PDB file of C-alpha atoms in Angstrom:
ATOM      1  CA  MET A 913       1.074 -15.434   7.963  1.00  0.00           C
ATOM      2  CA  THR A 914       0.242 -13.908  11.661  1.00  0.00           C
ATOM      3  CA  TRP A 915      -3.791 -13.863  12.331  1.00  0.00           C
ATOM      4  CA  SER A 916      -3.023 -10.161  13.191  1.00  0.00           C
ATOM      5  CA  VAL A 917      -2.643  -9.574   9.440  1.00  0.00           C
ATOM      6  CA  ILE A 918      -4.814 -11.694   7.956  1.00  0.00           C
ATOM      7  CA  ARG A 919      -7.192  -9.701  10.280  1.00  0.00           C
ATOM      8  CA  SER A 920      -5.958  -6.298   9.167  1.00  0.00           C
ATOM      9  CA  ARG A 921      -9.063  -4.303   8.237  1.00  0.00           C
ATOM     10  CA  ILE A 922      -7.133  -1.192   6.128  1.00  0.00           C
ATOM     11  CA  LEU A 923      -5.248  -2.100   2.978  1.00  0.00           C
ATOM     12  CA  PHE A 924      -2.698   0.956   2.610  1.00  0.00           C
ATOM     13  CA  LEU A 925      -1.649   0.098  -1.879  1.00  0.00           C
ATOM     14  CA  HIS A 926       1.760   0.666  -2.665  1.00  0.00           C
ATOM     15  CA  GLU A 927       3.814   0.987  -5.726  1.00  0.00           C
ATOM     16  CA  SER A 928       6.405  -1.688  -5.721  1.00  0.00           C
ATOM     17  CA  PRO A 929       9.395  -1.866  -3.200  1.00  0.00           C
ATOM     18  CA  GLY A 930      12.119  -0.085  -2.979  1.00  0.00           C
ATOM     19  CA  PRO A 931      15.488  -0.923  -2.645  1.00  0.00           C
ATOM     20  CA  ALA A 932      15.038  -1.003   1.430  1.00  0.00           C
ATOM     21  CA  ALA A 933      12.326  -3.853   0.642  1.00  0.00           C
ATOM     22  CA  SER A 934      14.691  -5.896  -1.721  1.00  0.00           C
ATOM     23  CA  ALA A 935      16.009  -8.721  -0.580  1.00  0.00           C
ATOM     24  CA  GLY A 936      19.707  -7.695  -1.897  1.00  0.00           C
ATOM     25  CA  TYR A 937      19.404  -4.708  -0.253  1.00  0.00           C
ATOM     26  CA  GLY A 938      17.300  -4.707   2.411  1.00  0.00           C
ATOM     27  CA  SER A 939      14.756  -6.812   4.640  1.00  0.00           C
ATOM     28  CA  GLY A 940      12.733  -8.555   1.427  1.00  0.00           C
ATOM     29  CA  VAL A 941       9.524  -7.269   2.454  1.00  0.00           C
ATOM     30  CA  ILE A 942       7.396  -3.543   2.078  1.00  0.00           C
ATOM     31  CA  SER A 943       7.478  -2.599   6.143  1.00  0.00           C
ATOM     32  CA  PRO A 944       6.769   0.820   7.943  1.00  0.00           C
ATOM     33  CA  ASP A 945      10.099  -0.691   9.458  1.00  0.00           C
ATOM     34  CA  ASN A 946      12.464  -0.612   6.794  1.00  0.00           C
ATOM     35  CA  ASP A 947      15.126   1.882   7.447  1.00  0.00           C
ATOM     36  CA  ASP A 948      14.246   4.485   4.319  1.00  0.00           C
ATOM     37  CA  GLN A 949      12.548   7.513   4.580  1.00  0.00           C
ATOM     38  CA  THR A 950       9.569   6.703   2.859  1.00  0.00           C
ATOM     39  CA  ALA A 951       8.789   3.825   5.685  1.00  0.00           C
ATOM     40  CA  ALA A 952       9.865   6.718   8.444  1.00  0.00           C
ATOM     41  CA  ARG A 953       7.212   8.658   7.242  1.00  0.00           C
ATOM     42  CA  PHE A 954       4.636   6.102   6.723  1.00  0.00           C
ATOM     43  CA  TRP A 955       4.907   4.261  10.251  1.00  0.00           C
ATOM     44  CA  ARG A 956       5.435   8.432  12.129  1.00  0.00           C
ATOM     45  CA  LEU A 957       2.116   8.959   9.810  1.00  0.00           C
ATOM     46  CA  SER A 958       0.098   6.338  11.107  1.00  0.00           C
ATOM     47  CA  ARG A 959       0.784   6.436  14.940  1.00  0.00           C
ATOM     48  CA  GLU A 960       0.413  10.369  14.062  1.00  0.00           C
ATOM     49  CA  THR A 961      -3.694   9.498  13.420  1.00  0.00           C
ATOM     50  CA  GLY A 962      -3.446   6.654  16.004  1.00  0.00           C
ATOM     51  CA  LEU A 963      -3.864   3.620  13.511  1.00  0.00           C
ATOM     52  CA  ASP A 964      -3.997   0.772  15.499  1.00  0.00           C
ATOM     53  CA  ARG A 965      -0.966  -1.311  14.243  1.00  0.00           C
ATOM     54  CA  ASN A 966      -2.884  -4.642  14.028  1.00  0.00           C
ATOM     55  CA  SER A 967      -5.719  -2.874  12.072  1.00  0.00           C
ATOM     56  CA  TYR A 968      -3.602  -2.677   8.633  1.00  0.00           C
ATOM     57  CA  ILE A 969      -1.165  -3.798   6.775  1.00  0.00           C
ATOM     58  CA  ASN A 970       0.540  -2.378   3.403  1.00  0.00           C
ATOM     59  CA  TRP A 971       1.468  -3.901   0.291  1.00  0.00           C
ATOM     60  CA  ASN A 972       2.156  -3.811  -3.549  1.00  0.00           C
ATOM     61  CA  ALA A 973       0.384  -3.505  -6.703  1.00  0.00           C
ATOM     62  CA  VAL A 974       3.421  -5.279  -7.785  1.00  0.00           C
ATOM     63  CA  PRO A 975       5.639  -7.311  -4.860  1.00  0.00           C
ATOM     64  CA  TRP A 976       8.405  -7.802  -6.656  1.00  0.00           C
ATOM     65  CA  TYR A 977      11.760  -5.860  -6.634  1.00  0.00           C
ATOM     66  CA  ILE A 978      11.971  -3.200  -9.661  1.00  0.00           C
ATOM     67  CA  SER A 979      14.924  -2.642  -9.849  1.00  0.00           C
ATOM     68  CA  ALA A 980      18.533  -5.289 -10.501  1.00  0.00           C
ATOM     69  CA  THR A 981      20.657  -2.187  -8.955  1.00  0.00           C
ATOM     70  CA  GLY A 982      19.389  -0.678  -5.753  1.00  0.00           C
ATOM     71  CA  ILE A 983      17.978   2.410  -7.157  1.00  0.00           C
ATOM     72  CA  THR A 984      14.639   2.747  -7.048  1.00  0.00           C
ATOM     73  CA  ALA A 985      12.650   2.313 -10.012  1.00  0.00           C
ATOM     74  CA  ASN A 986       8.846   2.308 -11.307  1.00  0.00           C
ATOM     75  CA  ALA A 987       7.381   0.166 -11.656  1.00  0.00           C
ATOM     76  CA  THR A 988       5.422  -0.240 -15.336  1.00  0.00           C
ATOM     77  CA  HIS A 989       1.331  -0.787 -16.369  1.00  0.00           C
ATOM     78  CA  ALA A 990       3.025  -4.214 -17.939  1.00  0.00           C
ATOM     79  CA  ASP A 991       4.297  -5.194 -14.276  1.00  0.00           C
ATOM     80  CA  GLY A 992       0.919  -3.915 -13.086  1.00  0.00           C
ATOM     81  CA  ARG A 993      -1.060  -6.023 -15.172  1.00  0.00           C
ATOM     82  CA  THR A 994       1.423  -9.085 -14.218  1.00  0.00           C
ATOM     83  CA  ALA A 995       0.802  -8.844 -10.552  1.00  0.00           C
ATOM     84  CA  LEU A 996      -3.182  -8.385 -10.785  1.00  0.00           C
ATOM     85  CA  PRO A 997      -2.884 -12.339  -9.843  1.00  0.00           C
ATOM     86  CA  TYR A 998      -0.618 -12.350  -7.335  1.00  0.00           C
ATOM     87  CA  LEU A 999      -3.006  -9.427  -5.482  1.00  0.00           C
ATOM     88  CA  HIS A1000      -5.950 -10.547  -5.729  1.00  0.00           C
ATOM     89  CA  GLN A1001      -4.067 -14.058  -3.781  1.00  0.00           C
ATOM     90  CA  PHE A1002      -3.257 -11.625  -1.292  1.00  0.00           C
ATOM     91  CA  VAL A1003      -6.743  -9.954  -0.919  1.00  0.00           C
ATOM     92  CA  MET A1004      -8.944 -12.726  -0.079  1.00  0.00           C
ATOM     93  CA  LEU A1005      -6.735 -13.649   2.066  1.00  0.00           C
ATOM     94  CA  LEU A1006      -7.382 -11.187   4.036  1.00  0.00           C
ATOM     95  CA  THR A1007     -10.592 -12.038   5.150  1.00  0.00           C
ATOM     96  CA  GLU A1008     -11.334  -8.976   7.305  1.00  0.00           C
ATOM     97  CA  LEU A1009     -10.308  -5.832   4.942  1.00  0.00           C
ATOM     98  CA  ARG A1010     -13.196  -3.161   4.522  1.00  0.00           C
ATOM     99  CA  VAL A1011     -11.261  -0.920   3.053  1.00  0.00           C
ATOM    100  CA  VAL A1012      -8.722   0.167   0.460  1.00  0.00           C
ATOM    101  CA  VAL A1013      -6.324   3.196   0.868  1.00  0.00           C
ATOM    102  CA  VAL A1014      -4.353   3.493  -2.730  1.00  0.00           C
ATOM    103  CA  MET A1015      -1.548   5.570  -2.099  1.00  0.00           C
ATOM    104  CA  GLY A1016      -0.397   7.508  -5.559  1.00  0.00           C
ATOM    105  CA  ALA A1017      -1.492   6.639  -8.407  1.00  0.00           C
ATOM    106  CA  PHE A1018      -0.340   3.914  -9.690  1.00  0.00           C
ATOM    107  CA  ALA A1019      -1.283   1.756  -7.186  1.00  0.00           C
ATOM    108  CA  GLU A1020      -4.546   3.559  -7.604  1.00  0.00           C
ATOM    109  CA  TYR A1021      -3.888   2.627 -11.355  1.00  0.00           C
ATOM    110  CA  CYS A1022      -3.738  -1.040 -10.692  1.00  0.00           C
ATOM    111  CA  TRP A1023      -6.353  -1.356  -7.564  1.00  0.00           C
ATOM    112  CA  LEU A1024      -8.687   0.188 -10.517  1.00  0.00           C
ATOM    113  CA  ARG A1025      -8.315  -1.824 -13.023  1.00  0.00           C
ATOM    114  CA  TYR A1026      -8.302  -5.048 -10.153  1.00  0.00           C
ATOM    115  CA  LEU A1027     -11.913  -3.963  -9.053  1.00  0.00           C
ATOM    116  CA  ARG A1028     -12.698  -4.789 -13.678  1.00  0.00           C
ATOM    117  CA  GLN A1029     -12.331  -8.379 -12.707  1.00  0.00           C
ATOM    118  CA  ALA A1030     -15.358 -10.629 -11.976  1.00  0.00           C
ATOM    119  CA  ASP A1031     -13.942 -11.840  -8.426  1.00  0.00           C
ATOM    120  CA  SER A1032     -12.543  -8.694  -7.026  1.00  0.00           C
ATOM    121  CA  PRO A1033     -14.032  -7.427  -3.570  1.00  0.00           C
ATOM    122  CA  VAL A1034     -16.069  -4.703  -3.547  1.00  0.00           C
ATOM    123  CA  LEU A1035     -14.547  -2.657  -0.947  1.00  0.00           C
ATOM    124  CA  PRO A1036     -15.018   1.868  -0.819  1.00  0.00           C
ATOM    125  CA  LEU A1037     -11.549   3.010  -2.079  1.00  0.00           C
ATOM    126  CA  ILE A1038      -9.726   5.700  -0.092  1.00  0.00           C
ATOM    127  CA  SER A1039      -6.810   7.471  -2.344  1.00  0.00           C
ATOM    128  CA  ALA A1040      -3.358   9.338  -1.195  1.00  0.00           C
ATOM    129  CA  PRO A1041       0.023  10.528  -2.374  1.00  0.00           C
ATOM    130  CA  HIS A1042       2.783   8.113  -2.100  1.00  0.00           C
ATOM    131  CA  PRO A1043       4.359   8.947   1.381  1.00  0.00           C
ATOM    132  CA  SER A1044       7.964   9.229  -1.095  1.00  0.00           C
ATOM    133  CA  ALA A1045       9.258  12.155  -0.927  1.00  0.00           C
ATOM    134  CA  SER A1046       9.216  12.961  -4.719  1.00  0.00           C
ATOM    135  CA  ALA A1047       5.442  13.986  -3.852  1.00  0.00           C
ATOM    136  CA  ARG A1048       6.810  16.192  -2.191  1.00  0.00           C
ATOM    137  CA  ARG A1049       7.543  17.816  -5.389  1.00  0.00           C
ATOM    138  CA  SER A1050       3.822  18.101  -7.136  1.00  0.00           C
ATOM    139  CA  ARG A1051       1.996  18.323  -3.439  1.00  0.00           C
ATOM    140  CA  PRO A1052       3.476  20.153  -1.087  1.00  0.00           C
ATOM    141  CA  ASP A1053       0.779  19.169   1.399  1.00  0.00           C
ATOM    142  CA  PHE A1054       1.102  15.456   0.898  1.00  0.00           C
ATOM    143  CA  GLU A1055       1.845  14.729   4.243  1.00  0.00           C
ATOM    144  CA  SER A1056      -0.998  16.206   5.422  1.00  0.00           C
ATOM    145  CA  GLU A1057      -3.619  14.748   2.849  1.00  0.00           C
ATOM    146  CA  ILE A1058      -1.852  11.193   3.578  1.00  0.00           C
ATOM    147  CA  ALA A1059      -3.117  12.422   7.637  1.00  0.00           C
ATOM    148  CA  ILE A1060      -6.726  12.126   6.233  1.00  0.00           C
ATOM    149  CA  ALA A1061      -6.584   9.145   4.391  1.00  0.00           C
ATOM    150  CA  MET A1062      -5.726   7.438   7.034  1.00  0.00           C
ATOM    151  CA  ALA A1063      -7.725   8.254  10.106  1.00  0.00           C
ATOM    152  CA  LYS A1064     -10.874   8.400   6.449  1.00  0.00           C
ATOM    153  CA  ALA A1065      -9.300   4.554   6.675  1.00  0.00           C
ATOM    154  CA  GLN A1066      -9.353   3.637  10.367  1.00  0.00           C
ATOM    155  CA  LYS A1067     -13.249   5.253  10.534  1.00  0.00           C
ATOM    156  CA  ALA A1068     -14.244   3.425   7.279  1.00  0.00           C
ATOM    157  CA  ALA A1069     -12.723  -0.102   9.235  1.00  0.00           C
ATOM    158  CA  SER A1070     -14.701   0.624  12.298  1.00  0.00           C
TER     159      SER A1070
END
């Protein structure tokens, strides 16, 4: 893990890797550099908000790819519970972490469940819609909500 990753002050927590982040169909890691619309939207909004790329890290509540077909599948609450120890291990590496932004309802569910553990950190929490196009159906202003969350996270991290 690189020094800038460990020193990230903002954690953007997403649901689970999509096809472009799966080892069989994409880069193998979550990244705003993946070749998909969700990553492109996140990258564009973070640039427009003025986030320093070295100030944040993206991670998934469930860090493994759910679907074996290359088609997006949603993580289940059981997946989220199984992933909690891995989330804790990851968060403990982020020694400079100052704020968490949950991207969507599933990430929020997982983070709130994680906070019930005695050894979880006490950090400010910001909730934002997931950056996928499917969020647009229920929240037409989801991009502005994400941008607001990013701006607040930047402020909380400084």
